[in-house]
mmCIF file of C-alpha atoms in Angstrom:
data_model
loop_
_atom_site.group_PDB
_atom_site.id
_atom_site.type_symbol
_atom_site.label_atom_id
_atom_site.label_comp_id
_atom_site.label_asym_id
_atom_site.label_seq_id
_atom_site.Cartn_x
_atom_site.Cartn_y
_atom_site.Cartn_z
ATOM 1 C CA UNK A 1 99.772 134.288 120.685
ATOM 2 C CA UNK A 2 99.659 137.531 122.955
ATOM 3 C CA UNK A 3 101.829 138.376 125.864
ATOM 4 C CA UNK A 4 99.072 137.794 127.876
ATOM 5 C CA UNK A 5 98.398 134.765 127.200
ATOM 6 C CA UNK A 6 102.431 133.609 126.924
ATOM 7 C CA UNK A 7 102.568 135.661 130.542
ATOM 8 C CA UNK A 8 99.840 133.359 131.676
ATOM 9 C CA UNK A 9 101.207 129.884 130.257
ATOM 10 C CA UNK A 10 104.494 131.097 131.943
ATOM 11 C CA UNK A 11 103.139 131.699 134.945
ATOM 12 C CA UNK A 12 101.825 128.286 135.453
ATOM 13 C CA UNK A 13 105.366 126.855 135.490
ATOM 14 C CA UNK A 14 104.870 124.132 133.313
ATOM 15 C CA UNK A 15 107.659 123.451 130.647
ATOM 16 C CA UNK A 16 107.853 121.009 128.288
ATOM 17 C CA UNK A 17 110.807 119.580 126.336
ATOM 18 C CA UNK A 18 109.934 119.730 122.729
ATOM 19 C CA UNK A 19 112.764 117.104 121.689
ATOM 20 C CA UNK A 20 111.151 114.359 124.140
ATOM 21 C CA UNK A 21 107.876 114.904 123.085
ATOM 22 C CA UNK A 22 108.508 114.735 119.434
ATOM 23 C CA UNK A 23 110.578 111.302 120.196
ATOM 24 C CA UNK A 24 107.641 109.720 122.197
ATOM 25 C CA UNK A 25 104.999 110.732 119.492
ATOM 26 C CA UNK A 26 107.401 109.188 116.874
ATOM 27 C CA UNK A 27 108.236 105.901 118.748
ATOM 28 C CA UNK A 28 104.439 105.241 121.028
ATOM 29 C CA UNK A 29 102.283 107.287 118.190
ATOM 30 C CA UNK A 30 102.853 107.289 114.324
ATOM 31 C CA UNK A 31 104.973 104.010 114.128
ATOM 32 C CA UNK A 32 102.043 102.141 116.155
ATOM 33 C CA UNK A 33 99.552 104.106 114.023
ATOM 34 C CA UNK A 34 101.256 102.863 111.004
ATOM 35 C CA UNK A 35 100.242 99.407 111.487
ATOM 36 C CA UNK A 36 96.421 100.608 111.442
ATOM 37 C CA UNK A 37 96.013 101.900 107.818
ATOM 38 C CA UNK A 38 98.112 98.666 106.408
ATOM 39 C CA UNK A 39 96.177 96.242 108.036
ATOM 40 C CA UNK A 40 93.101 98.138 106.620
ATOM 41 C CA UNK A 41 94.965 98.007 102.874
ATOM 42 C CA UNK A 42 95.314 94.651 103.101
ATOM 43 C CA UNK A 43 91.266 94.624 104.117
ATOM 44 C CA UNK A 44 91.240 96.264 101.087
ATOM 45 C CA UNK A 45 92.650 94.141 98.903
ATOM 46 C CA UNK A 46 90.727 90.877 99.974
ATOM 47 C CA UNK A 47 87.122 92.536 99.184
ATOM 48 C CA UNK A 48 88.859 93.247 96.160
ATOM 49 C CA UNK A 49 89.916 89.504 94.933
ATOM 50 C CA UNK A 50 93.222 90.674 94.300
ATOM 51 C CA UNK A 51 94.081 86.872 93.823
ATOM 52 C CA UNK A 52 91.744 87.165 90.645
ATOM 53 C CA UNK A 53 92.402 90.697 89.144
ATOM 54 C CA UNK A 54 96.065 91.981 89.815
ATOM 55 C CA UNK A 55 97.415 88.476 91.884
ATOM 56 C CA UNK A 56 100.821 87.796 92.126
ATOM 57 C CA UNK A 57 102.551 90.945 90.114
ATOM 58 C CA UNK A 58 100.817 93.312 93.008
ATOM 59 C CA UNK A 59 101.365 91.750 96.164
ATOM 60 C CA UNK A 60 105.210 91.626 95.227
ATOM 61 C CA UNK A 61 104.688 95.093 94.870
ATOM 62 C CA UNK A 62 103.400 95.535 98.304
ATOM 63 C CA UNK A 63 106.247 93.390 99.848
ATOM 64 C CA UNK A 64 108.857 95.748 98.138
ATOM 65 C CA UNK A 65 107.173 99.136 99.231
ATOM 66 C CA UNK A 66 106.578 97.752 103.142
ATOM 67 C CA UNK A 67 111.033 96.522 102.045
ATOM 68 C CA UNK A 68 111.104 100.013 101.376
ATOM 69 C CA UNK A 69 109.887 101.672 104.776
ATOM 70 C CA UNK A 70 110.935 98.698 107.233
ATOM 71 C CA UNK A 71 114.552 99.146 106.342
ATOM 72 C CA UNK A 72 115.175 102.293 107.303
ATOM 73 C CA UNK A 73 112.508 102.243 110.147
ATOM 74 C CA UNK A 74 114.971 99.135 111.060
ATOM 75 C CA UNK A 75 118.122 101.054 110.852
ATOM 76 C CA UNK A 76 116.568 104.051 113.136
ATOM 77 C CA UNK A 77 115.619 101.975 115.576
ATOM 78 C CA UNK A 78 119.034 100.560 115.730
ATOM 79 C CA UNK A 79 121.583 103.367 114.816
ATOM 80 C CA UNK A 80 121.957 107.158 115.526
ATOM 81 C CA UNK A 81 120.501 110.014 112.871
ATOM 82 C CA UNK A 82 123.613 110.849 110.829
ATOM 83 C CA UNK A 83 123.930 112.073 107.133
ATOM 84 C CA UNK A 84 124.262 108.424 105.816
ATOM 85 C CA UNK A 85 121.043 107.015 107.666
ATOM 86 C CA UNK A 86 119.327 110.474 106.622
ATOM 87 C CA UNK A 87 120.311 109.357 103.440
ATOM 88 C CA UNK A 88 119.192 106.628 103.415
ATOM 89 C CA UNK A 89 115.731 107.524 104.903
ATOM 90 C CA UNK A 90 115.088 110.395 101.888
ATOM 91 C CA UNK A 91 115.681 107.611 99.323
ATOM 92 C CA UNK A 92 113.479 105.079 100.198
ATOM 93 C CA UNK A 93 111.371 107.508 100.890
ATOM 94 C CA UNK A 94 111.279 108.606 97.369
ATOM 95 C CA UNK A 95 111.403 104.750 96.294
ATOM 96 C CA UNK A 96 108.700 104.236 98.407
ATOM 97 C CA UNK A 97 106.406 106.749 96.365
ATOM 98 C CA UNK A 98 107.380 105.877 92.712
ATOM 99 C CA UNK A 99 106.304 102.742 93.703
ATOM 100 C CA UNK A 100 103.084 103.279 95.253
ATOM 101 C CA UNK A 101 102.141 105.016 91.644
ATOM 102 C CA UNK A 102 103.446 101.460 89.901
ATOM 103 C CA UNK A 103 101.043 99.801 92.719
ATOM 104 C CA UNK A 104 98.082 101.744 91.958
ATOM 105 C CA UNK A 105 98.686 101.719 87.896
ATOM 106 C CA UNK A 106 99.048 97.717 88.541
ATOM 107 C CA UNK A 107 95.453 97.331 89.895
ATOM 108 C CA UNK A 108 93.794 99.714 87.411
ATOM 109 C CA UNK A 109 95.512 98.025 84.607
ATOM 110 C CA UNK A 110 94.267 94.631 86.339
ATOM 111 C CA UNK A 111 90.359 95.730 86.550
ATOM 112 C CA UNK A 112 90.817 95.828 90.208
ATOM 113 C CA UNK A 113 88.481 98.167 91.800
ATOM 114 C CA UNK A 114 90.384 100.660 93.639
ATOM 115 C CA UNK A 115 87.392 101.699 96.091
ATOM 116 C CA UNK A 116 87.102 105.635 97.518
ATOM 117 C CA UNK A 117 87.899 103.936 101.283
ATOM 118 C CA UNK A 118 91.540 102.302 99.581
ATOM 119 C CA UNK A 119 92.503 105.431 97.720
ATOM 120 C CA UNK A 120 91.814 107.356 101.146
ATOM 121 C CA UNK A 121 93.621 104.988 103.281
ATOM 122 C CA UNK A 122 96.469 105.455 100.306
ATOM 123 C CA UNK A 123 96.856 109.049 101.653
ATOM 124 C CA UNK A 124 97.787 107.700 104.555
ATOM 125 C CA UNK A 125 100.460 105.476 103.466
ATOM 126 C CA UNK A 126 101.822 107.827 101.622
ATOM 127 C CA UNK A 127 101.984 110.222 103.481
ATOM 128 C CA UNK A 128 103.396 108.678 107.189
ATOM 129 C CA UNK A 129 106.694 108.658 105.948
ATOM 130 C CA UNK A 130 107.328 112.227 105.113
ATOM 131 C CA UNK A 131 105.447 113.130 107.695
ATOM 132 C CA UNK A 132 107.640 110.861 110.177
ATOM 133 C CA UNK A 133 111.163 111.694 108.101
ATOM 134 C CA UNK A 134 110.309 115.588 108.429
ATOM 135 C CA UNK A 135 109.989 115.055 112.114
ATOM 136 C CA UNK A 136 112.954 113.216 112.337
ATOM 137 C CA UNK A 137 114.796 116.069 110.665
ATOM 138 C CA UNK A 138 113.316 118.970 112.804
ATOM 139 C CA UNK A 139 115.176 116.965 115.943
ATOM 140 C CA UNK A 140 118.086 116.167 114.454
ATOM 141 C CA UNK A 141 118.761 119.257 112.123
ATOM 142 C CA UNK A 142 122.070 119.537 113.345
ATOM 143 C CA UNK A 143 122.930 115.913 110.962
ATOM 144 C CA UNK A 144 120.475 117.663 108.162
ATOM 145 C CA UNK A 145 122.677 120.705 108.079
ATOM 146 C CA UNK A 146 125.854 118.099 107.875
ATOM 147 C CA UNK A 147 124.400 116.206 105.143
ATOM 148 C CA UNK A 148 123.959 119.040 103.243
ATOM 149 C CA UNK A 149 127.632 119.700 103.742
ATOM 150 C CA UNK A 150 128.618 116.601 102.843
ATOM 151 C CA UNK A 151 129.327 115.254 105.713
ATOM 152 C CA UNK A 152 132.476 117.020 106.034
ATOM 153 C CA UNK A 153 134.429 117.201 109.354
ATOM 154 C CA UNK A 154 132.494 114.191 110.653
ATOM 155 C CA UNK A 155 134.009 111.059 110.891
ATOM 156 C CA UNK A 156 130.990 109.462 111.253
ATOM 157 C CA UNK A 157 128.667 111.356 109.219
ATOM 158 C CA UNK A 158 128.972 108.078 106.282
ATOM 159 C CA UNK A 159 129.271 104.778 109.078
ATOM 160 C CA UNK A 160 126.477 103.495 110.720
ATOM 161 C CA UNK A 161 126.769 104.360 114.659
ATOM 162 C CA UNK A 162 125.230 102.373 117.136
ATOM 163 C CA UNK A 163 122.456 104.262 119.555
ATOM 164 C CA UNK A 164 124.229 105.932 122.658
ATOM 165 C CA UNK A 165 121.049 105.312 124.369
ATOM 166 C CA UNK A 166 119.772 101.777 122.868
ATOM 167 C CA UNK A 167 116.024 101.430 122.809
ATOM 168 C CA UNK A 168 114.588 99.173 125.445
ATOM 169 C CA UNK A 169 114.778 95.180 124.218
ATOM 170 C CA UNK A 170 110.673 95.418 125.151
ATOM 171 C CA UNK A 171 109.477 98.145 123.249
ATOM 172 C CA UNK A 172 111.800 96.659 120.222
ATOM 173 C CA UNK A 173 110.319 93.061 121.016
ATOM 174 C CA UNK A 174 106.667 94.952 120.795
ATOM 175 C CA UNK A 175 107.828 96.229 117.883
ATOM 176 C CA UNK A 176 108.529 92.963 116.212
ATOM 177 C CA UNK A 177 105.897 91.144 117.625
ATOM 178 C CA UNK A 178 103.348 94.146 115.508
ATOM 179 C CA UNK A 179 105.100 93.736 112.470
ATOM 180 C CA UNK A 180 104.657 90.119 112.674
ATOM 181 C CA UNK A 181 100.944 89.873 113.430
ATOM 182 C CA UNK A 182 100.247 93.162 111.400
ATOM 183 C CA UNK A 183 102.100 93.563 108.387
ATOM 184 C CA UNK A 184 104.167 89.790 107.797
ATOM 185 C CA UNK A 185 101.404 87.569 108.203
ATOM 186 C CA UNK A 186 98.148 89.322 106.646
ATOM 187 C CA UNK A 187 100.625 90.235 103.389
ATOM 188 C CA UNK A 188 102.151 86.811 103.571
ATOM 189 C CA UNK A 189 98.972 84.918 103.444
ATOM 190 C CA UNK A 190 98.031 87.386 100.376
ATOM 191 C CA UNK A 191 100.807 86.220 98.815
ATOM 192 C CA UNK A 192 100.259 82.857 99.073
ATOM 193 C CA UNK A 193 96.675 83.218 98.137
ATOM 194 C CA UNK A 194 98.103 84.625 95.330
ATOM 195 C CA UNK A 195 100.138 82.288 94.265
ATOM 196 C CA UNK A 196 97.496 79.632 95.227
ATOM 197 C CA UNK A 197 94.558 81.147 92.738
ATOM 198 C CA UNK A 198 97.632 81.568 89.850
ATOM 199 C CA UNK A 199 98.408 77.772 90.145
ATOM 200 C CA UNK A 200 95.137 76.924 90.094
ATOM 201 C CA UNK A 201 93.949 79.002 87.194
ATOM 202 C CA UNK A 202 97.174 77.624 85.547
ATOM 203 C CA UNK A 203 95.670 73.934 86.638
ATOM 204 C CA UNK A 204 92.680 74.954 84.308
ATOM 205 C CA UNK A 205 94.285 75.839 81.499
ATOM 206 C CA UNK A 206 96.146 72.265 81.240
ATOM 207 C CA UNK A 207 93.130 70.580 82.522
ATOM 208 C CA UNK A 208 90.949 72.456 79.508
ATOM 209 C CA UNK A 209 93.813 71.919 76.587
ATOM 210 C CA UNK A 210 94.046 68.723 77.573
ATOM 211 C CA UNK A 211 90.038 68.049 76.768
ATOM 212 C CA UNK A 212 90.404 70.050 74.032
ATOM 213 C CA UNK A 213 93.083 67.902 72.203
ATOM 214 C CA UNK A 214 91.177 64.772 73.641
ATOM 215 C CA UNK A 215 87.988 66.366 71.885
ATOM 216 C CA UNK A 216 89.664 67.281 68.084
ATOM 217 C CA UNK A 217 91.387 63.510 68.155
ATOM 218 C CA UNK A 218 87.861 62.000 68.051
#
């Protein structure tokens, strides 16, 4: 940028607090976005029959990796930035990755057809966390800087610390109410479709042994 044009933003008088807008993009922009590219996964995974390829083993794995991002999402929302949430945030973080590769290699191995559109919306999942985590850094690099010391001279650097400034009981009912109709019931009801097709494949099996042996005892 040239003085000339920093002169001429000056000179309009506006000012804007860089801390507050990074917290309102995280809480009214990427964790709302979030919900948009799972929903679309689970899409995904229905054109796919995933009850007839990968079934069961996979959709666990998708309960464990949204496990992996809701608890510390749930622990932010709750509790102030410190080394120990920070921790907490880079590990599941890096959980969170290892097993997205175990979720992909699970529906190759399964003849699943990973489609262009899923691996692209992938990206996406994969990529929301760092890109939230590194946000949540750049505000509170004064608790990065303490974690990498160790924590030491904080009391509270390894305690969970309630919010000075809790988050409003209706943007954290909101909140709830998206997980709910975005993320626990679509990957609920693939899980019990799941489980459904596996008991009734299972069903087959008996019912076709069963005529088998009835067959060979003529």
């Amino acid at each position: 940028m040239s003085r000339g044009q920093a002169a001429e933003i000056a000179a309009t008088g506006v000012t804007v607090d860089v801390g507050d807008a990074t917290t309102r993009y995280l809480l009214y922009g990427l964790l709302p976005g979030w919900f948009v590219p799972g929903l679309a996964d689970w899409v995904m995974h229905r054109r796919t029959r995933i009850e007839d390829t990968a079934g069961t083993k996979e959709s666990l794995i998708h309960s464990l990796m949204m496990a992996e991002v809701g608890l510390p999402i749930a622990l932010t929302l709750r509790y102030e930035v410190n080394p120990l949430l920070l921790s907490v945030q880079l590990g599941a973080a890096a959980v969170h990755e290892a097993t997205a590769l175990w979720d992909v290699r699970t529906a190759v191995d399964s003849d699943r057809e990973v489609k262009p559109v899923e691996q692209h919306i992938h990206s996406f999942l994969e990529s929301l966390p760092f890109a939230g985590l590194s946000a949540l850094m750049c505000l509170h690099a004064d608790q990065l800087r303490s974690l990498l010391r160790g924590g030491r001279g904080d009391p509270d650097a390894w305690r969970l610390v309630r919010r000075r400034r809790p988050l409003s009981p209706g943007y954290l009912a909101a909140v709830g109410a998206a997980i709910g109709a975005c993320v626990l019931l679509p990957y609920g009801e693939e899980l019990l479709r799941c489980r459904r097709a596996a008991r009734a494949r299972k069903k087959r099996r008996r019912d076709d042994s069963a005529r088998w042996r009835a067959t060979d005892e003529r």
